[in-house]
PDB file of C-alpha atoms in Angstrom:
ATOM      1  CA  MET C   1     232.122 315.822 219.936  1.00 40.00           C
ATOM      2  CA  PRO C   2     232.152 319.113 217.952  1.00 45.00           C
ATOM      3  CA  TYR C   3     228.893 320.153 217.307  1.00 52.00           C
ATOM      4  CA  PRO C   4     226.069 320.474 215.789  1.00 56.00           C
ATOM      5  CA  TYR C   5     228.582 317.894 213.518  1.00 54.00           C
ATOM      6  CA  PHE C   6     228.582 314.447 215.394  1.00 51.00           C
ATOM      7  CA  ASP C   7     231.549 312.785 214.262  1.00 49.00           C
ATOM      8  CA  GLY C   8     230.520 309.491 212.864  1.00 50.00           C
ATOM      9  CA  TYR C   9     227.069 309.873 213.031  1.00 49.00           C
ATOM     10  CA  ASP C  10     224.764 311.748 210.295  1.00 47.00           C
ATOM     11  CA  LYS C  11     222.691 313.755 212.766  1.00 48.00           C
ATOM     12  CA  TYR C  12     222.649 315.959 215.973  1.00 48.00           C
ATOM     13  CA  ILE C  13     218.969 316.908 216.231  1.00 50.00           C
ATOM     14  CA  LEU C  14     216.457 314.461 216.737  1.00 47.00           C
ATOM     15  CA  HIS C  15     216.432 311.393 214.538  1.00 43.00           C
ATOM     16  CA  GLN C  16     212.648 309.265 213.586  1.00 43.00           C
ATOM     17  CA  SER C  17     213.629 306.315 213.047  1.00 44.00           C
ATOM     18  CA  SER C  18     210.970 303.672 211.067  1.00 41.00           C
ATOM     19  CA  ASN C  19     210.326 301.923 214.473  1.00 44.00           C
ATOM     20  CA  LEU C  20     210.196 305.841 216.284  1.00 43.00           C
ATOM     21  CA  TYR C  21     212.630 305.037 218.887  1.00 45.00           C
ATOM     22  CA  PHE C  22     216.242 307.244 218.909  1.00 45.00           C
ATOM     23  CA  ASP C  23     219.807 306.284 218.953  1.00 49.00           C
ATOM     24  CA  GLU C  24     221.417 307.296 222.126  1.00 49.00           C
ATOM     25  CA  VAL C  25     223.862 309.829 220.246  1.00 49.00           C
ATOM     26  CA  SER C  26     220.411 311.794 219.854  1.00 53.00           C
ATOM     27  CA  LYS C  27     219.810 315.279 221.497  1.00 58.00           C
ATOM     28  CA  LYS C  28     216.870 314.362 223.866  1.00 64.00           C
ATOM     29  CA  TYR C  29     215.511 318.379 223.121  1.00 73.00           C
ATOM     30  CA  ARG C  30     217.000 321.170 221.242  1.00 78.00           C
ATOM     31  CA  GLY C  31     216.468 324.829 221.160  1.00 86.00           C
ATOM     32  CA  SER C  32     218.473 327.766 219.733  1.00 91.00           C
ATOM     33  CA  PHE C  33     217.897 331.942 220.429  1.00 96.00           C
ATOM     34  CA  SER C  34     218.896 334.603 218.033  1.00 97.00           C
ATOM     35  CA  ILE C  35     219.299 338.078 217.353  1.00 98.00           C
ATOM     36  CA  SER C  36     220.102 339.794 214.213  1.00 98.00           C
ATOM     37  CA  GLY C  37     220.477 343.170 213.094  1.00 97.00           C
ATOM     38  CA  GLN C  38     217.885 344.373 209.794  1.00 95.00           C
ATOM     39  CA  TYR C  39     217.969 346.353 206.873  1.00 95.00           C
ATOM     40  CA  GLN C  40     214.799 346.538 204.852  1.00 92.00           C
ATOM     41  CA  LYS C  41     214.834 349.072 202.318  1.00 88.00           C
ATOM     42  CA  GLU C  42     210.671 349.701 202.355  1.00 86.00           C
ATOM     43  CA  LEU C  43     211.058 349.746 205.771  1.00 87.00           C
ATOM     44  CA  GLY C  44     214.434 350.958 207.610  1.00 91.00           C
ATOM     45  CA  TYR C  45     216.510 349.862 209.801  1.00 95.00           C
ATOM     46  CA  GLY C  46     216.049 347.360 213.123  1.00 96.00           C
ATOM     47  CA  THR C  47     216.452 344.471 215.028  1.00 97.00           C
ATOM     48  CA  GLY C  48     215.040 341.072 215.702  1.00 96.00           C
ATOM     49  CA  VAL C  49     214.973 338.154 217.873  1.00 98.00           C
ATOM     50  CA  GLU C  50     213.724 334.627 217.957  1.00 97.00           C
ATOM     51  CA  PHE C  51     213.671 331.703 220.786  1.00 97.00           C
ATOM     52  CA  GLU C  52     212.885 328.327 219.778  1.00 95.00           C
ATOM     53  CA  PHE C  53     212.466 325.277 222.308  1.00 92.00           C
ATOM     54  CA  GLN C  54     212.009 321.524 221.359  1.00 87.00           C
ATOM     55  CA  PRO C  55     211.387 319.809 224.657  1.00 86.00           C
ATOM     56  CA  VAL C  56     210.152 316.945 223.359  1.00 80.00           C
ATOM     57  CA  PRO C  57     210.806 314.543 220.530  1.00 73.00           C
ATOM     58  CA  PHE C  58     208.239 315.996 217.447  1.00 81.00           C
ATOM     59  CA  PHE C  59     206.530 319.259 219.247  1.00 90.00           C
ATOM     60  CA  GLY C  60     208.193 322.854 220.276  1.00 93.00           C
ATOM     61  CA  ILE C  61     207.606 326.040 220.378  1.00 97.00           C
ATOM     62  CA  PHE C  62     208.966 330.021 218.823  1.00 97.00           C
ATOM     63  CA  LEU C  63     208.451 333.522 219.543  1.00 97.00           C
ATOM     64  CA  GLU C  64     210.395 336.182 217.132  1.00 97.00           C
ATOM     65  CA  GLN C  65     210.004 339.444 217.063  1.00 96.00           C
ATOM     66  CA  THR C  66     211.154 342.308 214.589  1.00 94.00           C
ATOM     67  CA  VAL C  67     210.973 345.602 214.901  1.00 94.00           C
ATOM     68  CA  LEU C  68     211.947 348.108 211.801  1.00 92.00           C
ATOM     69  CA  LYS C  69     212.228 351.933 212.214  1.00 92.00           C
ATOM     70  CA  LYS C  70     212.440 354.393 209.278  1.00 89.00           C
ATOM     71  CA  ASN C  71     212.068 358.572 209.635  1.00 86.00           C
ATOM     72  CA  SER C  72     208.842 358.339 212.474  1.00 84.00           C
ATOM     73  CA  GLU C  73     207.700 355.152 211.077  1.00 85.00           C
ATOM     74  CA  SER C  74     207.975 351.686 211.943  1.00 89.00           C
ATOM     75  CA  VAL C  75     206.995 347.949 212.025  1.00 88.00           C
ATOM     76  CA  THR C  76     206.487 345.700 214.865  1.00 91.00           C
ATOM     77  CA  ASN C  77     206.261 341.660 213.287  1.00 90.00           C
ATOM     78  CA  LEU C  78     205.191 339.047 216.499  1.00 93.00           C
ATOM     79  CA  LYS C  79     204.710 335.630 216.064  1.00 95.00           C
ATOM     80  CA  ALA C  80     204.833 332.729 218.642  1.00 97.00           C
ATOM     81  CA  GLY C  81     203.018 329.115 219.078  1.00 97.00           C
ATOM     82  CA  GLY C  82     203.730 325.893 218.318  1.00 97.00           C
ATOM     83  CA  LYS C  83     206.043 324.510 216.462  1.00 95.00           C
ATOM     84  CA  LEU C  84     205.702 320.816 215.020  1.00 93.00           C
ATOM     85  CA  ALA C  85     208.611 318.538 213.652  1.00 86.00           C
ATOM     86  CA  LEU C  86     208.084 316.935 210.819  1.00 87.00           C
ATOM     87  CA  LEU C  87     211.493 315.738 209.552  1.00 83.00           C
ATOM     88  CA  GLN C  88     214.179 314.975 211.302  1.00 75.00           C
ATOM     89  CA  TYR C  89     217.407 314.671 210.109  1.00 73.00           C
ATOM     90  CA  THR C  90     220.701 316.674 209.518  1.00 72.00           C
ATOM     91  CA  LYS C  91     220.861 316.694 205.734  1.00 80.00           C
ATOM     92  CA  PHE C  92     216.796 317.913 205.858  1.00 83.00           C
ATOM     93  CA  SER C  93     214.492 319.048 208.501  1.00 86.00           C
ATOM     94  CA  LEU C  94     211.218 319.920 207.976  1.00 92.00           C
ATOM     95  CA  TYR C  95     209.149 321.894 210.521  1.00 94.00           C
ATOM     96  CA  GLY C  96     205.496 322.915 210.752  1.00 96.00           C
ATOM     97  CA  ASP C  97     204.284 326.203 212.824  1.00 97.00           C
ATOM     98  CA  ILE C  98     201.248 327.251 213.444  1.00 97.00           C
ATOM     99  CA  GLY C  99     200.549 329.909 215.780  1.00 96.00           C
ATOM    100  CA  TRP C 100     199.568 334.057 215.783  1.00 95.00           C
ATOM    101  CA  GLY C 101     201.275 336.981 214.331  1.00 92.00           C
ATOM    102  CA  ASN C 102     200.363 340.762 214.534  1.00 89.00           C
ATOM    103  CA  ILE C 103     201.998 343.023 212.178  1.00 84.00           C
ATOM    104  CA  SER C 104     201.120 346.950 213.663  1.00 86.00           C
ATOM    105  CA  GLY C 105     202.644 350.302 212.779  1.00 83.00           C
ATOM    106  CA  ASP C 106     202.870 351.190 208.909  1.00 70.00           C
ATOM    107  CA  THR C 107     199.593 351.010 207.734  1.00 64.00           C
ATOM    108  CA  SER C 108     199.749 349.847 204.748  1.00 69.00           C
ATOM    109  CA  LEU C 109     201.840 346.670 205.752  1.00 69.00           C
ATOM    110  CA  SER C 110     199.768 346.127 208.931  1.00 74.00           C
ATOM    111  CA  VAL C 111     197.765 343.081 208.808  1.00 76.00           C
ATOM    112  CA  GLY C 112     197.016 343.150 212.549  1.00 78.00           C
ATOM    113  CA  ASN C 113     196.224 339.714 214.612  1.00 86.00           C
ATOM    114  CA  GLY C 114     196.026 337.081 212.781  1.00 89.00           C
ATOM    115  CA  LEU C 115     195.943 333.161 212.323  1.00 94.00           C
ATOM    116  CA  LEU C 116     200.379 331.688 211.464  1.00 95.00           C
ATOM    117  CA  LEU C 117     201.052 329.391 209.072  1.00 97.00           C
ATOM    118  CA  ALA C 118     204.614 328.321 208.712  1.00 97.00           C
ATOM    119  CA  ALA C 119     206.974 325.971 206.237  1.00 97.00           C
ATOM    120  CA  LEU C 120     210.651 325.672 207.770  1.00 96.00           C
ATOM    121  CA  ILE C 121     213.454 323.690 206.143  1.00 96.00           C
ATOM    122  CA  ARG C 122     216.788 323.442 207.549  1.00 92.00           C
ATOM    123  CA  SER C 123     219.441 321.603 205.908  1.00 90.00           C
ATOM    124  CA  TYR C 124     223.451 321.261 208.131  1.00 85.00           C
ATOM    125  CA  PRO C 125     225.058 319.948 204.811  1.00 84.00           C
ATOM    126  CA  PHE C 126     228.258 319.753 206.109  1.00 80.00           C
ATOM    127  CA  ARG C 127     230.574 321.152 208.215  1.00 79.00           C
ATOM    128  CA  PRO C 128     230.681 324.100 209.616  1.00 84.00           C
ATOM    129  CA  PHE C 129     227.684 325.104 207.350  1.00 90.00           C
ATOM    130  CA  SER C 130     223.969 325.589 207.683  1.00 92.00           C
ATOM    131  CA  LEU C 131     220.770 326.159 205.363  1.00 95.00           C
ATOM    132  CA  GLU C 132     217.519 327.612 206.209  1.00 96.00           C
ATOM    133  CA  TRP C 133     214.095 328.148 204.390  1.00 97.00           C
ATOM    134  CA  LYS C 134     211.169 329.648 205.511  1.00 97.00           C
ATOM    135  CA  ASN C 135     207.565 330.455 204.353  1.00 97.00           C
ATOM    136  CA  THR C 136     205.653 332.129 206.734  1.00 96.00           C
ATOM    137  CA  PHE C 137     201.843 333.568 206.092  1.00 93.00           C
ATOM    138  CA  CYS C 138     199.761 335.154 208.444  1.00 91.00           C
ATOM    139  CA  PHE C 139     195.741 335.858 207.086  1.00 88.00           C
ATOM    140  CA  ASN C 140     192.868 337.631 209.203  1.00 85.00           C
ATOM    141  CA  PRO C 141     189.086 338.773 207.182  1.00 81.00           C
ATOM    142  CA  GLN C 142     190.779 342.032 206.156  1.00 84.00           C
ATOM    143  CA  LYS C 143     194.581 340.950 205.213  1.00 86.00           C
ATOM    144  CA  GLU C 144     197.059 338.681 204.346  1.00 88.00           C
ATOM    145  CA  CYS C 145     201.161 338.855 204.262  1.00 90.00           C
ATOM    146  CA  TRP C 146     203.349 336.349 203.226  1.00 92.00           C
ATOM    147  CA  GLU C 147     206.775 336.361 204.411  1.00 93.00           C
ATOM    148  CA  SER C 148     209.869 334.710 203.117  1.00 96.00           C
ATOM    149  CA  TYR C 149     213.588 333.933 203.434  1.00 96.00           C
ATOM    150  CA  PHE C 150     216.576 332.387 203.205  1.00 98.00           C
ATOM    151  CA  GLY C 151     219.768 332.238 205.606  1.00 97.00           C
ATOM    152  CA  LEU C 152     223.255 330.838 205.335  1.00 98.00           C
ATOM    153  CA  GLY C 153     224.863 329.837 208.112  1.00 96.00           C
ATOM    154  CA  VAL C 154     228.252 329.181 209.718  1.00 94.00           C
ATOM    155  CA  PHE C 155     228.396 327.600 213.349  1.00 89.00           C
ATOM    156  CA  LEU C 156     231.843 327.921 215.607  1.00 86.00           C
ATOM    157  CA  ASN C 157     231.096 324.784 218.087  1.00 81.00           C
ATOM    158  CA  ARG C 158     226.946 325.607 219.254  1.00 83.00           C
ATOM    159  CA  THR C 159     227.240 329.024 217.912  1.00 90.00           C
ATOM    160  CA  GLU C 160     226.291 329.833 214.707  1.00 93.00           C
ATOM    161  CA  PHE C 161     226.538 333.136 212.511  1.00 97.00           C
ATOM    162  CA  PHE C 162     223.827 333.745 209.921  1.00 98.00           C
ATOM    163  CA  SER C 163     222.951 336.006 207.358  1.00 98.00           C
ATOM    164  CA  THR C 164     219.410 336.319 205.392  1.00 97.00           C
ATOM    165  CA  TYR C 165     217.617 337.576 202.543  1.00 97.00           C
ATOM    166  CA  LYS C 166     213.560 338.245 203.504  1.00 95.00           C
ATOM    167  CA  TYR C 167     210.979 339.535 201.308  1.00 94.00           C
ATOM    168  CA  LEU C 168     207.990 340.327 202.363  1.00 90.00           C
ATOM    169  CA  ARG C 169     204.601 341.352 200.356  1.00 89.00           C
ATOM    170  CA  THR C 170     201.113 342.280 201.912  1.00 86.00           C
ATOM    171  CA  ILE C 171     197.857 341.889 200.003  1.00 86.00           C
ATOM    172  CA  ASN C 172     193.637 342.700 200.568  1.00 84.00           C
ATOM    173  CA  SER C 173     191.997 339.239 200.935  1.00 78.00           C
ATOM    174  CA  LYS C 174     188.956 340.267 199.535  1.00 79.00           C
ATOM    175  CA  THR C 175     190.605 341.415 196.338  1.00 82.00           C
ATOM    176  CA  ASP C 176     194.033 340.502 196.579  1.00 78.00           C
ATOM    177  CA  ASP C 177     195.370 344.129 195.605  1.00 80.00           C
ATOM    178  CA  LEU C 178     198.917 344.599 196.433  1.00 80.00           C
ATOM    179  CA  LEU C 179     199.657 346.770 199.692  1.00 78.00           C
ATOM    180  CA  LYS C 180     203.296 347.067 200.375  1.00 84.00           C
ATOM    181  CA  LYS C 181     205.863 345.107 199.819  1.00 89.00           C
ATOM    182  CA  SER C 182     209.652 344.951 201.520  1.00 89.00           C
ATOM    183  CA  HIS C 183     212.558 342.960 201.349  1.00 93.00           C
ATOM    184  CA  GLY C 184     216.327 343.129 202.302  1.00 95.00           C
ATOM    185  CA  ILE C 185     218.201 341.779 205.034  1.00 97.00           C
ATOM    186  CA  SER C 186     219.604 340.849 208.333  1.00 97.00           C
ATOM    187  CA  SER C 187     222.708 339.290 209.795  1.00 98.00           C
ATOM    188  CA  GLY C 188     223.492 337.866 213.584  1.00 98.00           C
ATOM    189  CA  ILE C 189     224.322 335.755 216.082  1.00 98.00           C
ATOM    190  CA  ARG C 190     222.626 332.357 217.733  1.00 96.00           C
ATOM    191  CA  VAL C 191     223.175 330.350 220.645  1.00 91.00           C
ATOM    192  CA  HIS C 192     221.885 326.589 220.338  1.00 85.00           C
ATOM    193  CA  PHE C 193     221.393 323.972 223.449  1.00 80.00           C
TER     194      PHE C 193
END
């Protein structure tokens, strides 16, 4: 059937029913790999790579890396951890992430190692479009970082072409002073499996 929209069904991802059984048409696992070009006004140009894999119905893993460079300065944003699938419907999916984050490079943006918490909403409203909104918090005793992005995708079978708008802000944990903010866009390709 056409991916990700099964004809005659309201889902392609895991579908949680009230009795916690799964319909036969549901995928038993899901994953994706993406690569993107990125531009942030304050941080420059770069690339991003993301990997997600959900081998069991409610839990998965994620790994993300973004590298941006402007003049002689560069910023590396790394994230890794577990992904909990809280709600799994085609029209509205909610995920919670917990893990490790590290932003290094530009000293005003650098957070260092910290705890990462995130909430991700995905929706496949109608063929062939997808929507995605993610808020990520990374913090340690010295600094806190908040990253938010909104994305729009278009599917061609299992391949998704997407664009996002991203906002990033770092503050001092003790004084709540703004250290740096940045915003920009990215575009890329994501393959679902």
